[in-house]
């Protein structure tokens, strides 16, 4: 039983952690995040050093954070030093790596855009086994392993997971930490909060990037991640994931423009829809078709399409003059391979040429959508102007907020910040007297944007 | 309980296969555990580069199928007077029934030169997958930095924003000189 189950368990993670790290780093550099960080008061932008001082955390939180950060390979670019410090871009990259730690978080990285569902492949035997391995590996409790609750193959849809209260590193976390990073009086705590905000932002980027993986948008965990063992029974992984890590180790900059500005969850749905329509995953290929004497290619294609779990991509272009070949897809010559076996069955498969075509299309999509996501979530705040009489004027109208409030604050030469004034969105802006000790002045919008989505946006200026 | 006991009992670290050749003159695959050795020279003159910083990272993942990053064993060393380096296999490996050594990454850094990564290469501003890294007899030819490659572009190629500690310290000057990717804060949308 165990051997049988092991033979059909494979990697849940669509892209390996190093792939996510590089996708996120490339997206961050291509985005406006550097300029936005400067607007938030980080003078060195993406290169700003940020430290999480674990001495300020309670013992449990400090242990958990250290344990998580120790999982990052420094050559991926997101490893804090022994003092808990690294550059802003490193924290962002670390977040994109750690979204899949522990690996059971990956069950929330699925989305079927047709009905908005997440992973729904309950298999008690496999779930028990995966939970047992996780327990033995220290990734879950022994009690959970015995009870079979360490892991389930049902998850929240990815777009909901990104904003879920159950998700420790969600958009909600990003906003909460960003508020602290802007308003906390203490500069050390602000630095740590900014690091955590970027960790959360990187995590959300990871979830979005998984929408550019066919298995994750075609509810294809078990079938899609079937793999042959490599060096041992336990050494199994998704062929596509491994292919990308080995053959596409260098992720180029995003080569397609970011998608048009849209609501957060719509970004997930848009990328998932495009991926689902464009590519097969191993477990969602059309079923084999038994060819009978006189069966035409058109008839075989129609049968194949009728037996496919998803309406797209469509099987077409089979050449019966050859026993094997490739189906072409939109813009790719190797959508799937096909062959007619000795029993006259037409079978479909995916091989390295297909993986290469998928990677060539999907990685730039992932990069472009990540760039758009980072700019969507990380936004500069209201305009802050110093008038000729020395008073400050804050204008949030250009951000078109639907609701919320604006907080005006100042910072003294010791780096201590204090709130100066707050007013509701929509209230007439009034000039604010600036304390003479102020060396920096800032404003933060905290509310709902023009689409009604939560937004925290800040701007800090030097006086 | 039997399967669980079997899982716990099988705690040897899995070592992945690799596409990296063991030597430049063979297609025999490397042992991912190493050791790794080679020579760092200056491109053009072929003079050995002494005291170049060499970082070797053995990266792990954990889980059967469900793989999560599980850290890395990192070695920081320097080339000798003849430009040679050697990175030994980790003295100890992490334990667990599914711990797997996934990859080895080598970084060589010398101030004033374009850094070397075993997994990617840079030509002008084009970064690409590197295919000439070998376990033994590896030759690292470092090109001198030119104005054509900005510090920001170089740092992006290198892709190290935090540790390892010696490399982090060695890169500090370059971060100070790197032109910011963005200039002024953008206007509010």
PDB file of C-alpha atoms in Angstrom, chain A residues 88-186:
ATOM      1  CA  UNK A  88      14.706  45.235   0.920  1.00  0.00           C
ATOM      2  CA  UNK A  89      14.903  43.215  -2.279  1.00  0.00           C
ATOM      3  CA  UNK A  90      16.238  40.291  -0.258  1.00  0.00           C
ATOM      4  CA  UNK A  91      13.206  40.340   2.039  1.00  0.00           C
ATOM      5  CA  UNK A  92      10.920  40.361  -0.966  1.00  0.00           C
ATOM      6  CA  UNK A  93      12.754  37.404  -2.496  1.00  0.00           C
ATOM      7  CA  UNK A  94      12.745  35.557   0.838  1.00  0.00           C
ATOM      8  CA  UNK A  95       8.974  35.924   0.986  1.00  0.00           C
ATOM      9  CA  UNK A  96       8.575  34.366  -2.431  1.00  0.00           C
ATOM     10  CA  UNK A  97      10.758  31.427  -1.355  1.00  0.00           C
ATOM     11  CA  UNK A  98       9.097  30.885   2.002  1.00  0.00           C
ATOM     12  CA  UNK A  99       5.531  30.860   0.708  1.00  0.00           C
ATOM     13  CA  UNK A 100       6.004  27.139   0.142  1.00  0.00           C
ATOM     14  CA  UNK A 101       7.459  26.441   3.567  1.00  0.00           C
ATOM     15  CA  UNK A 102       6.111  24.234   4.911  1.00  0.00           C
ATOM     16  CA  UNK A 103       5.200  22.582   1.650  1.00  0.00           C
ATOM     17  CA  UNK A 104       1.623  21.960   2.765  1.00  0.00           C
ATOM     18  CA  UNK A 105       0.956  25.657   2.113  1.00  0.00           C
ATOM     19  CA  UNK A 106       1.127  24.730  -1.553  1.00  0.00           C
ATOM     20  CA  UNK A 107      -2.332  23.145  -1.446  1.00  0.00           C
ATOM     21  CA  UNK A 108      -3.680  26.706  -1.403  1.00  0.00           C
ATOM     22  CA  UNK A 109      -1.897  27.563  -4.645  1.00  0.00           C
ATOM     23  CA  UNK A 110      -4.552  26.155  -6.969  1.00  0.00           C
ATOM     24  CA  UNK A 111      -7.333  27.924  -8.815  1.00  0.00           C
ATOM     25  CA  UNK A 112      -9.740  26.710 -11.450  1.00  0.00           C
ATOM     26  CA  UNK A 113     -10.816  29.994 -13.040  1.00  0.00           C
ATOM     27  CA  UNK A 114     -13.948  28.452 -14.545  1.00  0.00           C
ATOM     28  CA  UNK A 115     -15.681  28.078 -11.195  1.00  0.00           C
ATOM     29  CA  UNK A 116     -13.301  29.735  -8.744  1.00  0.00           C
ATOM     30  CA  UNK A 117     -12.524  26.504  -6.910  1.00  0.00           C
ATOM     31  CA  UNK A 118      -9.199  25.591  -5.357  1.00  0.00           C
ATOM     32  CA  UNK A 119      -7.556  22.198  -5.040  1.00  0.00           C
ATOM     33  CA  UNK A 120     -10.200  19.501  -4.703  1.00  0.00           C
ATOM     34  CA  UNK A 121      -8.555  16.090  -4.931  1.00  0.00           C
ATOM     35  CA  UNK A 122      -9.300  14.390  -1.621  1.00  0.00           C
ATOM     36  CA  UNK A 123      -7.456  11.056  -1.467  1.00  0.00           C
ATOM     37  CA  UNK A 124      -7.371   9.796   2.123  1.00  0.00           C
ATOM     38  CA  UNK A 125      -4.549   7.333   1.578  1.00  0.00           C
ATOM     39  CA  UNK A 126      -2.237   9.806  -0.075  1.00  0.00           C
ATOM     40  CA  UNK A 127      -3.154  12.498   2.411  1.00  0.00           C
ATOM     41  CA  UNK A 128      -2.276  10.199   5.289  1.00  0.00           C
ATOM     42  CA  UNK A 129       1.036   9.298   3.730  1.00  0.00           C
ATOM     43  CA  UNK A 130       2.002  12.868   2.940  1.00  0.00           C
ATOM     44  CA  UNK A 131       1.044  13.840   6.456  1.00  0.00           C
ATOM     45  CA  UNK A 132       3.140  11.017   7.867  1.00  0.00           C
ATOM     46  CA  UNK A 133       6.172  12.087   5.862  1.00  0.00           C
ATOM     47  CA  UNK A 134       5.631  15.658   6.941  1.00  0.00           C
ATOM     48  CA  UNK A 135       5.444  14.537  10.560  1.00  0.00           C
ATOM     49  CA  UNK A 136       8.614  12.469  10.284  1.00  0.00           C
ATOM     50  CA  UNK A 137      10.301  15.391   8.582  1.00  0.00           C
ATOM     51  CA  UNK A 138       9.420  17.841  11.298  1.00  0.00           C
ATOM     52  CA  UNK A 139       6.992  19.673   8.992  1.00  0.00           C
ATOM     53  CA  UNK A 140       3.951  18.596  10.989  1.00  0.00           C
ATOM     54  CA  UNK A 141       3.125  17.038  14.317  1.00  0.00           C
ATOM     55  CA  UNK A 142       3.339  13.347  15.100  1.00  0.00           C
ATOM     56  CA  UNK A 143      -0.232  13.499  16.336  1.00  0.00           C
ATOM     57  CA  UNK A 144      -1.230  15.048  13.038  1.00  0.00           C
ATOM     58  CA  UNK A 145       0.618  12.336  11.178  1.00  0.00           C
ATOM     59  CA  UNK A 146      -1.189   9.598  13.074  1.00  0.00           C
ATOM     60  CA  UNK A 147      -4.555  11.298  12.747  1.00  0.00           C
ATOM     61  CA  UNK A 148      -4.029  12.094   9.099  1.00  0.00           C
ATOM     62  CA  UNK A 149      -4.583  15.799   9.632  1.00  0.00           C
ATOM     63  CA  UNK A 150      -1.093  17.038   8.755  1.00  0.00           C
ATOM     64  CA  UNK A 151      -2.069  17.377   5.166  1.00  0.00           C
ATOM     65  CA  UNK A 152      -5.224  17.423   3.107  1.00  0.00           C
ATOM     66  CA  UNK A 153      -5.574  17.662  -0.627  1.00  0.00           C
ATOM     67  CA  UNK A 154      -8.217  20.307  -0.471  1.00  0.00           C
ATOM     68  CA  UNK A 155      -7.219  23.940  -0.358  1.00  0.00           C
ATOM     69  CA  UNK A 156      -8.497  27.456  -0.529  1.00  0.00           C
ATOM     70  CA  UNK A 157      -8.547  28.929  -4.029  1.00  0.00           C
ATOM     71  CA  UNK A 158      -5.303  30.802  -4.624  1.00  0.00           C
ATOM     72  CA  UNK A 159      -6.974  34.177  -5.106  1.00  0.00           C
ATOM     73  CA  UNK A 160      -8.740  33.815  -1.750  1.00  0.00           C
ATOM     74  CA  UNK A 161      -5.622  32.448  -0.034  1.00  0.00           C
ATOM     75  CA  UNK A 162      -3.797  35.622  -1.012  1.00  0.00           C
ATOM     76  CA  UNK A 163      -6.193  37.651   1.126  1.00  0.00           C
ATOM     77  CA  UNK A 164      -7.227  34.984   3.641  1.00  0.00           C
ATOM     78  CA  UNK A 165      -7.161  35.635   7.354  1.00  0.00           C
ATOM     79  CA  UNK A 166      -5.871  32.053   7.696  1.00  0.00           C
ATOM     80  CA  UNK A 167      -2.780  32.971   5.694  1.00  0.00           C
ATOM     81  CA  UNK A 168       0.002  34.319   7.880  1.00  0.00           C
ATOM     82  CA  UNK A 169       1.637  35.990   4.870  1.00  0.00           C
ATOM     83  CA  UNK A 170      -1.302  37.481   3.022  1.00  0.00           C
ATOM     84  CA  UNK A 171      -2.172  40.847   1.552  1.00  0.00           C
ATOM     85  CA  UNK A 172      -3.792  41.602   4.908  1.00  0.00           C
ATOM     86  CA  UNK A 173      -0.455  40.951   6.604  1.00  0.00           C
ATOM     87  CA  UNK A 174       1.260  43.168   4.073  1.00  0.00           C
ATOM     88  CA  UNK A 175      -1.081  46.057   4.858  1.00  0.00           C
ATOM     89  CA  UNK A 176      -0.876  45.546   8.621  1.00  0.00           C
ATOM     90  CA  UNK A 177       2.922  45.489   8.615  1.00  0.00           C
ATOM     91  CA  UNK A 178       3.111  48.432   6.230  1.00  0.00           C
ATOM     92  CA  UNK A 179       1.022  50.507   8.637  1.00  0.00           C
ATOM     93  CA  UNK A 180       3.534  49.729  11.395  1.00  0.00           C
ATOM     94  CA  UNK A 181       6.444  50.330   9.057  1.00  0.00           C
ATOM     95  CA  UNK A 182       5.157  53.831   8.437  1.00  0.00           C
ATOM     96  CA  UNK A 183       3.604  54.895  11.724  1.00  0.00           C
ATOM     97  CA  UNK A 184       5.473  53.119  14.519  1.00  0.00           C
ATOM     98  CA  UNK A 185       7.343  55.697  16.582  1.00  0.00           C
ATOM     99  CA  UNK A 186      10.442  53.498  16.847  1.00  0.00           C
TER     100      UNK A 186
END
